[in-house]
Amino acid sequence: MVESAAINKPDYDIAIVGGGLVGASLAVALAESSWRIVLIEAAQPPISQPAWDERCIALNDASRRIFETLGIWRELEPDAMPILATHISERGCFGTARFSAADAGLEALGYNVPLRAIGAALWQRLRDSRVQVLCPARVTAVSVNTDRVELQIVSAEPNVADQDSASASTTISARLLAAADGAQSAVRALLGIGAQTRDYAQHAVVSAVRLSRPHAGVAYERFTTSGPLALIPKTNLGARDNCNAASLVWTLPSEQLSAALDASDYDYLQQAQTVFGGRLGRFTELGRRFAYPLARVIAEVSKVPRVALLGNAAQSLHPVAAQGFNLGLRDVAGLAGLIAEINDADDPGAADLLAGFSALRAGDRSRVSGFTDLMVRTFSNRLPGLAQTRHWGLVAVDLLPGLRESVLRQHLGHFGLPAGAAR
Ligand SMILES: Cc1cc2nc3c(=O)[nH]c(=O)nc-3n(C[C@H](O)[C@H](O)[C@H](O)COP(=O)(O)OP(=O)(O)OC[C@H]3O[C@@H](n4cnc5c(N)ncnc54)[C@H](O)[C@@H]3O)c2cc1C
């Protein structure tokens, strides 16, 4: 006979949908608690070998601190290239803005880290934890009841429910649903949570380049009227001395995408070099090119009981300021921090906890998404008056201490860093 208490208790305290960088980070942040946690991820995590042209992500100082608090940073550090300075300029203009770690009293403004290394460190930690991982498994339906959320899950492997089926379906319940299932969030769609989308009609082409001179840890952002080109320093496969490889993120109008992808390596390098100039010598070798369509997606704050949105499911940003994951990781730190304050007997899906989460994240979310959008629109605009404003804007950021400090703190992520993250 099954006890009625057992029938009534949800299967899990917390269900995390999406095991990308944000969902996996949340699972790691909660892994050592006594909550019963399940992580549901649709795709097998990719396993790739280190390569000179692998994709990287720029983590800011706030993210480094959060990963330190989670005990992940020591595994990332060997692959992380410290960004010692940034140089922001506009093609054809005299204004520049420069920031250095030394001025900010930091060892680095941020770190460029291979996605492979972050994913591997998080997933290894999950494998060694008590978090239940359902993967590959997809959430296909969600219903919300007074004391729980029910999730229908379809697994591609027979490990979730029906042992005889190649594609098994089951239902699980949890007190809190943390949706980290990306910009096209299925949870958002299934629950009717709205989102505003602004299609920038741009693509980012991401690749790596080798340079004829060492980059000395300096990151460059060069604006053009057709879109920004960023060059972010990389390690030479873990070695940091005299490194001459960088991530190249080139934003182009979507109508120029096929020409950019079809161009020979030589032609593409020549075009990028013309836009970037000769500060780092010649671009000598190009890695694989990957293209990403760019849109801003801002979800409504979830008013659905027991449901929180995090990372790209909550807000997906243009990569111009390299803020998307950094912001999502602060969502993780915020929610995990609030859950850490309650007792085992409390409800992690309680309305006051979720209202507290929305309130905690509102300012950071609107500041970073607004700032990023403003950068895209200001620097992609050909209006002549704006060109003057942009020159003087860059000069002002470079010279005015109050403005400089504010832009720097924004860049470092310090405005949105929850109390308690490592210093
Ligand atoms: C070109 C480019 C460069 C960028 N550079 C930077 C940078 O330098 N710094 C920075 O901070 N940010 C950067 N970003 C942004 C960053 O990549 C994203 O913000 C971040 O990866 C989002 O992570 P996420 O986990 O929220 O979403 P995702 O990575 O989209 O993960 C969502 C996960 O949910 C899973 N999923 C989806 N639906 C379901 C379902 N129904 N059931 C179960 N699982 C599901 C998916 O398989 C996926 O694994 C960049 C973005 C781009 C496009």
Coordinates of N, CA, C and O in Angstrom, one line a residue, residues 137-259:
A137 N 16.4 14.4 -22.7 CA 15.0 14.3 -22.4 C 14.4 15.7 -22.6 O 15.1 16.7 -22.2
R138 N 13.2 15.8 -23.1 CA 12.7 17.1 -23.5 C 11.3 17.3 -22.8 O 10.5 16.4 -22.7
V139 N 11.2 18.5 -22.2 CA 9.9 18.9 -21.6 C 8.9 19.2 -22.7 O 9.2 20.1 -23.5
T140 N 7.7 18.5 -22.7 CA 6.8 18.8 -23.8 C 5.5 19.4 -23.3 O 4.7 19.8 -24.1
A141 N 5.2 19.3 -22.0 CA 4.0 19.9 -21.5 C 4.2 20.3 -20.0 O 5.0 19.6 -19.4
V142 N 3.6 21.4 -19.6 CA 3.7 21.8 -18.2 C 2.3 22.2 -17.7 O 1.6 22.9 -18.4
S143 N 2.0 21.8 -16.5 CA 0.8 22.3 -15.9 C 1.1 22.7 -14.4 O 2.0 22.1 -13.8
V144 N 0.4 23.8 -14.0 CA 0.7 24.3 -12.7 C -0.4 24.1 -11.8 O -1.6 24.5 -12.1
N145 N -0.2 23.5 -10.6 CA -1.2 23.3 -9.6 C -0.8 24.1 -8.4 O 0.2 24.7 -8.3
T146 N -1.7 24.0 -7.4 CA -1.5 24.9 -6.2 C -0.1 24.6 -5.6 O 0.6 25.5 -5.2
D147 N 0.2 23.3 -5.4 CA 1.4 23.0 -4.6 C 2.5 22.4 -5.5 O 3.6 22.0 -5.0
R148 N 2.4 22.4 -6.8 CA 3.4 21.8 -7.6 C 3.2 22.2 -9.1 O 2.2 22.6 -9.5
V149 N 4.3 21.9 -9.8 CA 4.3 22.0 -11.3 C 4.5 20.6 -11.8 O 5.3 19.9 -11.3
E150 N 3.7 20.2 -12.8 CA 3.8 18.9 -13.4 C 4.4 19.1 -14.8 O 4.0 19.9 -15.6
L151 N 5.4 18.2 -15.1 CA 6.1 18.3 -16.4 C 6.0 17.0 -17.1 O 6.3 16.0 -16.5
Q152 N 5.6 17.1 -18.3 CA 5.7 15.9 -19.2 C 7.0 15.9 -19.9 O 7.4 16.9 -20.4
I153 N 7.6 14.7 -19.8 CA 9.0 14.6 -20.3 C 9.1 13.5 -21.3 O 8.6 12.4 -21.0
V154 N 9.6 13.8 -22.5 CA 9.9 12.7 -23.5 C 11.3 12.5 -23.6 O 12.1 13.4 -23.8
S155 N 11.7 11.2 -23.3 CA 13.1 10.9 -23.3 C 13.5 10.1 -24.6 O 12.7 9.3 -25.0
A156 N 14.6 10.4 -25.2 CA 15.0 9.7 -26.4 C 15.6 8.3 -26.0 O 15.8 7.5 -26.8
E157 N 15.9 8.1 -24.7 CA 16.4 6.9 -24.3 C 15.5 6.2 -23.3 O 14.7 6.9 -22.6
P158 N 15.5 4.9 -23.1 CA 14.5 4.3 -22.3 C 14.9 4.4 -20.8 O 14.8 3.5 -20.0
N159 N 15.5 5.5 -20.3 CA 15.9 5.6 -18.9 C 15.0 6.4 -18.1 O 15.2 6.6 -16.9
V160 N 14.0 7.0 -18.7 CA 13.1 7.9 -17.9 C 11.9 7.1 -17.4 O 11.5 7.1 -16.2
A161 N 11.2 6.4 -18.3 CA 10.0 5.7 -17.9 C 9.9 4.3 -18.5 O 10.5 3.4 -18.0
D162 N 9.2 4.2 -19.6 CA 9.0 2.9 -20.2 C 10.3 2.3 -20.7 O 10.9 2.7 -21.7
Q163 N 10.7 1.2 -20.0 CA 12.0 0.6 -20.3 C 12.0 -0.1 -21.7 O 13.0 -0.3 -22.2
D164 N 10.8 -0.3 -22.3 CA 10.8 -1.0 -23.6 C 10.7 -0.1 -24.7 O 10.8 -0.4 -25.9
S165 N 10.6 1.2 -24.4 CA 10.4 2.1 -25.5 C 11.6 2.9 -25.9 O 12.4 3.3 -25.0
A166 N 11.8 3.2 -27.2 CA 13.0 4.0 -27.6 C 12.7 5.5 -27.3 O 13.6 6.3 -27.2
S167 N 11.4 5.9 -27.2 CA 11.1 7.2 -26.9 C 10.0 7.2 -25.8 O 8.9 7.0 -26.1
A168 N 10.4 7.4 -24.6 CA 9.5 7.2 -23.5 C 9.0 8.5 -23.0 O 9.7 9.5 -23.0
S169 N 7.8 8.5 -22.5 CA 7.2 9.7 -21.9 C 6.8 9.4 -20.5 O 6.4 8.3 -20.1
T170 N 7.1 10.4 -19.6 CA 6.7 10.3 -18.2 C 6.3 11.7 -17.7 O 6.6 12.7 -18.4
T171 N 5.7 11.7 -16.5 CA 5.4 13.0 -15.9 C 6.0 13.0 -14.5 O 6.0 12.0 -13.8
I172 N 6.7 14.1 -14.3 CA 7.2 14.3 -12.9 C 6.7 15.6 -12.4 O 6.1 16.5 -13.1
S173 N 6.8 15.8 -11.0 CA 6.3 17.0 -10.4 C 7.4 17.6 -9.5 O 8.3 17.0 -9.1
A174 N 7.3 19.0 -9.4 CA 8.3 19.7 -8.6 C 7.6 20.9 -8.0 O 6.6 21.4 -8.5
R175 N 8.2 21.4 -6.9 CA 7.6 22.6 -6.2 C 8.0 23.9 -7.0 O 7.3 24.9 -7.0
L176 N 9.2 23.9 -7.5 CA 9.7 25.0 -8.3 C 10.2 24.6 -9.6 O 10.9 23.6 -9.8
L177 N 9.8 25.3 -10.7 CA 10.3 25.0 -12.0 C 11.2 26.2 -12.4 O 10.7 27.4 -12.5
A178 N 12.5 26.0 -12.6 CA 13.4 27.0 -13.0 C 13.7 26.7 -14.5 O 14.3 25.7 -14.9
A179 N 13.2 27.6 -15.3 CA 13.3 27.4 -16.8 C 14.5 28.2 -17.3 O 14.6 29.4 -17.2
A180 N 15.5 27.4 -17.8 CA 16.7 27.9 -18.4 C 16.9 27.3 -19.7 O 17.9 26.7 -20.1
D181 N 15.8 27.3 -20.5 CA 15.7 26.5 -21.7 C 15.9 27.4 -23.0 O 15.4 27.1 -24.1
G182 N 16.6 28.5 -22.8 CA 17.1 29.3 -23.9 C 16.1 30.3 -24.5 O 15.0 30.4 -24.0
A183 N 16.6 31.0 -25.5 CA 15.8 32.2 -26.1 C 14.5 31.7 -26.6 O 13.5 32.5 -26.6
Q184 N 14.4 30.5 -27.1 CA 13.1 30.1 -27.7 C 12.4 29.2 -26.6 O 11.7 28.2 -27.0
S185 N 12.5 29.5 -25.4 CA 12.0 28.7 -24.3 C 10.7 28.0 -24.5 O 9.7 28.7 -24.7
A186 N 10.7 26.7 -24.4 CA 9.5 25.9 -24.6 C 8.6 26.1 -23.3 O 7.4 26.2 -23.5
V187 N 9.2 26.3 -22.2 CA 8.4 26.5 -21.0 C 7.6 27.8 -21.1 O 6.4 27.8 -20.8
R188 N 8.3 28.8 -21.6 CA 7.6 30.1 -21.8 C 6.4 29.9 -22.7 O 5.3 30.4 -22.4
A189 N 6.6 29.2 -23.8 CA 5.6 29.1 -24.8 C 4.4 28.2 -24.2 O 3.3 28.5 -24.4
L190 N 4.8 27.1 -23.5 CA 3.8 26.2 -23.0 C 2.9 26.9 -21.9 O 1.7 26.6 -21.8
L191 N 3.5 27.8 -21.2 CA 2.7 28.5 -20.1 C 2.2 29.9 -20.6 O 1.6 30.6 -19.8
G192 N 2.4 30.2 -21.8 CA 1.8 31.5 -22.4 C 2.5 32.7 -21.8 O 1.8 33.8 -21.7
I193 N 3.7 32.6 -21.4 CA 4.5 33.8 -20.9 C 5.0 34.5 -22.1 O 5.7 34.0 -22.9
G194 N 4.6 35.8 -22.2 CA 5.0 36.5 -23.5 C 6.4 37.0 -23.5 O 7.1 36.9 -22.5
A195 N 6.9 37.3 -24.7 CA 8.2 37.9 -24.8 C 8.2 38.9 -26.0 O 7.5 38.7 -26.9
Q196 N 9.0 39.9 -25.8 CA 9.2 40.9 -26.9 C 10.4 40.6 -27.6 O 11.5 40.5 -27.0
T197 N 10.3 40.5 -28.9 CA 11.5 40.2 -29.8 C 11.8 41.4 -30.7 O 10.9 42.0 -31.3
R198 N 13.1 41.8 -30.7 CA 13.5 42.8 -31.7 C 14.6 42.1 -32.5 O 15.7 41.8 -32.1
D199 N 14.2 41.9 -33.8 CA 15.2 41.2 -34.7 C 16.1 42.3 -35.2 O 15.7 43.3 -35.8
Y200 N 17.4 42.2 -35.0 CA 18.4 43.2 -35.4 C 18.7 43.1 -36.9 O 19.5 43.9 -37.4
A201 N 18.2 42.0 -37.5 CA 18.5 41.8 -38.9 C 20.1 41.7 -39.1 O 20.6 42.2 -40.1
Q202 N 20.7 41.1 -38.1 CA 22.2 41.0 -38.2 C 22.5 39.5 -37.8 O 21.8 38.9 -37.1
H203 N 23.7 39.1 -38.2 CA 24.3 37.8 -37.8 C 25.7 38.1 -37.2 O 26.3 39.0 -37.7
A204 N 26.0 37.3 -36.2 CA 27.4 37.4 -35.8 C 28.1 36.2 -36.4 O 27.6 35.0 -36.3
V205 N 29.3 36.5 -37.0 CA 30.1 35.4 -37.5 C 31.3 35.2 -36.5 O 32.0 36.2 -36.3
V206 N 31.3 34.1 -35.9 CA 32.3 33.9 -34.9 C 33.4 32.9 -35.4 O 33.1 31.9 -36.0
S207 N 34.7 33.3 -35.2 CA 35.8 32.4 -35.7 C 37.0 32.7 -34.8 O 36.9 33.5 -33.8
A208 N 38.1 32.2 -35.1 CA 39.3 32.5 -34.5 C 40.3 33.0 -35.5 O 40.2 32.6 -36.7
V209 N 41.2 33.9 -35.1 CA 42.3 34.3 -36.0 C 43.6 34.2 -35.3 O 43.7 34.3 -34.1
R210 N 44.6 33.9 -36.1 CA 46.0 34.0 -35.6 C 46.6 35.3 -36.1 O 46.3 35.8 -37.2
L211 N 47.4 35.9 -35.2 CA 47.9 37.3 -35.4 C 49.4 37.2 -35.6 O 50.1 36.3 -35.0
S212 N 50.0 38.1 -36.4 CA 51.4 38.1 -36.5 C 52.1 38.7 -35.3 O 53.4 38.6 -35.2
R213 N 51.4 39.3 -34.4 CA 52.0 39.9 -33.1 C 51.2 39.3 -31.9 O 50.0 39.1 -32.0
P214 N 51.9 39.2 -30.8 CA 51.1 38.8 -29.6 C 50.1 39.9 -29.2 O 50.3 41.1 -29.4
H215 N 49.0 39.4 -28.6 CA 47.9 40.4 -28.3 C 48.0 41.1 -27.0 O 47.3 42.0 -26.7
A216 N 48.9 40.5 -26.1 CA 49.2 41.1 -24.8 C 48.0 41.3 -24.0 O 47.9 42.2 -23.1
G217 N 47.0 40.5 -24.2 CA 45.8 40.5 -23.3 C 44.8 41.6 -23.5 O 44.0 41.9 -22.7
V218 N 45.0 42.3 -24.7 CA 44.1 43.5 -24.9 C 42.9 43.0 -25.8 O 43.1 42.3 -26.8
A219 N 41.7 43.4 -25.4 CA 40.5 43.1 -26.2 C 40.1 44.4 -27.0 O 40.2 45.5 -26.4
Y220 N 39.7 44.2 -28.2 CA 39.3 45.3 -29.0 C 37.9 45.2 -29.5 O 37.4 44.1 -29.8
E221 N 37.2 46.3 -29.5 CA 35.8 46.4 -30.0 C 35.9 47.6 -31.0 O 36.2 48.7 -30.6
R222 N 35.6 47.3 -32.3 CA 35.7 48.3 -33.3 C 34.3 48.4 -34.0 O 33.8 47.4 -34.5
F223 N 33.7 49.6 -33.8 CA 32.4 49.8 -34.4 C 32.5 50.3 -35.8 O 33.4 51.1 -36.2
T224 N 31.6 49.8 -36.7 CA 31.5 50.3 -38.0 C 30.0 50.5 -38.3 O 29.2 50.0 -37.5
T225 N 29.6 51.2 -39.3 CA 28.2 51.5 -39.5 C 27.5 50.2 -39.8 O 26.2 50.2 -39.7
S226 N 28.2 49.2 -40.3 CA 27.4 47.9 -40.6 C 27.4 47.0 -39.4 O 26.7 46.0 -39.4
G227 N 28.1 47.3 -38.4 CA 28.1 46.4 -37.2 C 29.5 46.3 -36.6 O 30.5 46.6 -37.2
P228 N 29.6 45.9 -35.3 CA 30.9 45.9 -34.6 C 31.7 44.7 -34.9 O 31.2 43.6 -35.3
L229 N 33.0 44.8 -34.8 CA 33.9 43.7 -34.9 C 34.7 43.6 -33.6 O 35.3 44.6 -33.2
A230 N 34.7 42.5 -32.9 CA 35.4 42.4 -31.7 C 36.5 41.4 -31.8 O 36.3 40.3 -32.5
L231 N 37.6 41.6 -31.2 CA 38.8 40.7 -31.2 C 39.1 40.5 -29.7 O 39.5 41.5 -29.0
I232 N 39.0 39.3 -29.2 CA 39.1 39.0 -27.8 C 40.3 38.0 -27.6 O 40.3 36.9 -28.3
P233 N 41.3 38.3 -26.8 CA 42.5 37.5 -26.7 C 42.2 36.1 -26.2 O 41.4 35.9 -25.3
K234 N 42.9 35.1 -26.8 CA 42.8 33.7 -26.3 C 44.1 33.2 -25.8 O 45.2 33.8 -26.2
T235 N 44.1 32.2 -25.0 CA 45.4 31.5 -24.7 C 45.9 30.7 -25.9 O 45.1 30.5 -26.8
N236 N 47.1 30.4 -26.0 CA 47.6 29.4 -27.0 C 47.4 28.0 -26.4 O 48.3 27.5 -25.8
L237 N 46.2 27.5 -26.4 CA 45.8 26.2 -25.8 C 46.4 26.1 -24.4 O 47.1 25.1 -24.1
G238 N 46.1 27.0 -23.6 CA 46.4 27.0 -22.2 C 47.7 27.8 -21.9 O 47.8 28.2 -20.7
A239 N 48.6 28.0 -22.8 CA 49.8 28.8 -22.6 C 49.4 30.3 -22.7 O 48.6 30.7 -23.6
R240 N 50.0 31.1 -21.8 CA 49.5 32.5 -21.8 C 50.6 33.5 -22.3 O 50.3 34.7 -22.5
D241 N 51.8 33.0 -22.5 CA 52.9 33.9 -22.9 C 52.9 34.0 -24.4 O 52.8 33.1 -25.2
N242 N 53.1 35.3 -24.9 CA 53.3 35.6 -26.3 C 52.1 35.0 -27.1 O 52.4 34.4 -28.2
C243 N 50.9 35.0 -26.6 CA 49.8 34.4 -27.3 C 49.4 35.2 -28.6 O 49.4 36.4 -28.5
N244 N 49.1 34.5 -29.6 CA 48.8 35.2 -30.8 C 47.5 34.7 -31.5 O 47.3 34.7 -32.7
A245 N 46.6 34.2 -30.6 CA 45.3 33.8 -31.2 C 44.2 34.6 -30.5 O 44.3 35.0 -29.3
A246 N 43.1 34.9 -31.3 CA 42.0 35.7 -30.7 C 40.7 35.2 -31.3 O 40.7 34.7 -32.4
S247 N 39.7 35.4 -30.5 CA 38.3 35.2 -31.0 C 37.9 36.4 -31.8 O 38.0 37.5 -31.3
L248 N 37.4 36.1 -33.0 CA 36.9 37.2 -33.8 C 35.4 37.1 -33.9 O 34.9 36.1 -34.3
V249 N 34.7 38.2 -33.4 CA 33.2 38.2 -33.5 C 32.8 39.4 -34.4 O 33.0 40.5 -34.0
W250 N 32.4 39.0 -35.6 CA 32.1 40.1 -36.6 C 30.6 40.1 -36.8 O 30.0 39.1 -37.3
T251 N 30.0 41.2 -36.5 CA 28.5 41.4 -36.7 C 28.3 42.0 -38.0 O 28.8 43.1 -38.3
L252 N 27.4 41.4 -38.8 CA 27.2 41.9 -40.2 C 25.7 41.9 -40.4 O 24.9 41.1 -39.9
P253 N 25.2 42.8 -41.3 CA 23.8 42.8 -41.7 C 23.5 41.4 -42.3 O 24.4 40.8 -43.0
S254 N 22.3 40.9 -42.1 CA 22.0 39.5 -42.5 C 22.2 39.3 -44.0 O 22.5 38.2 -44.4
E255 N 21.9 40.4 -44.8 CA 22.0 40.2 -46.2 C 23.5 40.0 -46.7 O 23.8 39.5 -47.8
Q256 N 24.5 40.2 -45.8 CA 25.9 40.0 -46.1 C 26.4 38.7 -45.6 O 27.6 38.3 -45.8
L257 N 25.5 37.9 -45.0 CA 26.0 36.7 -44.3 C 26.5 35.7 -45.3 O 27.6 35.1 -45.2
S258 N 25.7 35.4 -46.4 CA 26.2 34.3 -47.3 C 27.5 34.7 -47.9 O 28.4 33.8 -48.1
A259 N 27.7 35.9 -48.3 CA 29.0 36.3 -48.9 C 30.1 36.1 -47.8 O 31.2 35.6 -48.2

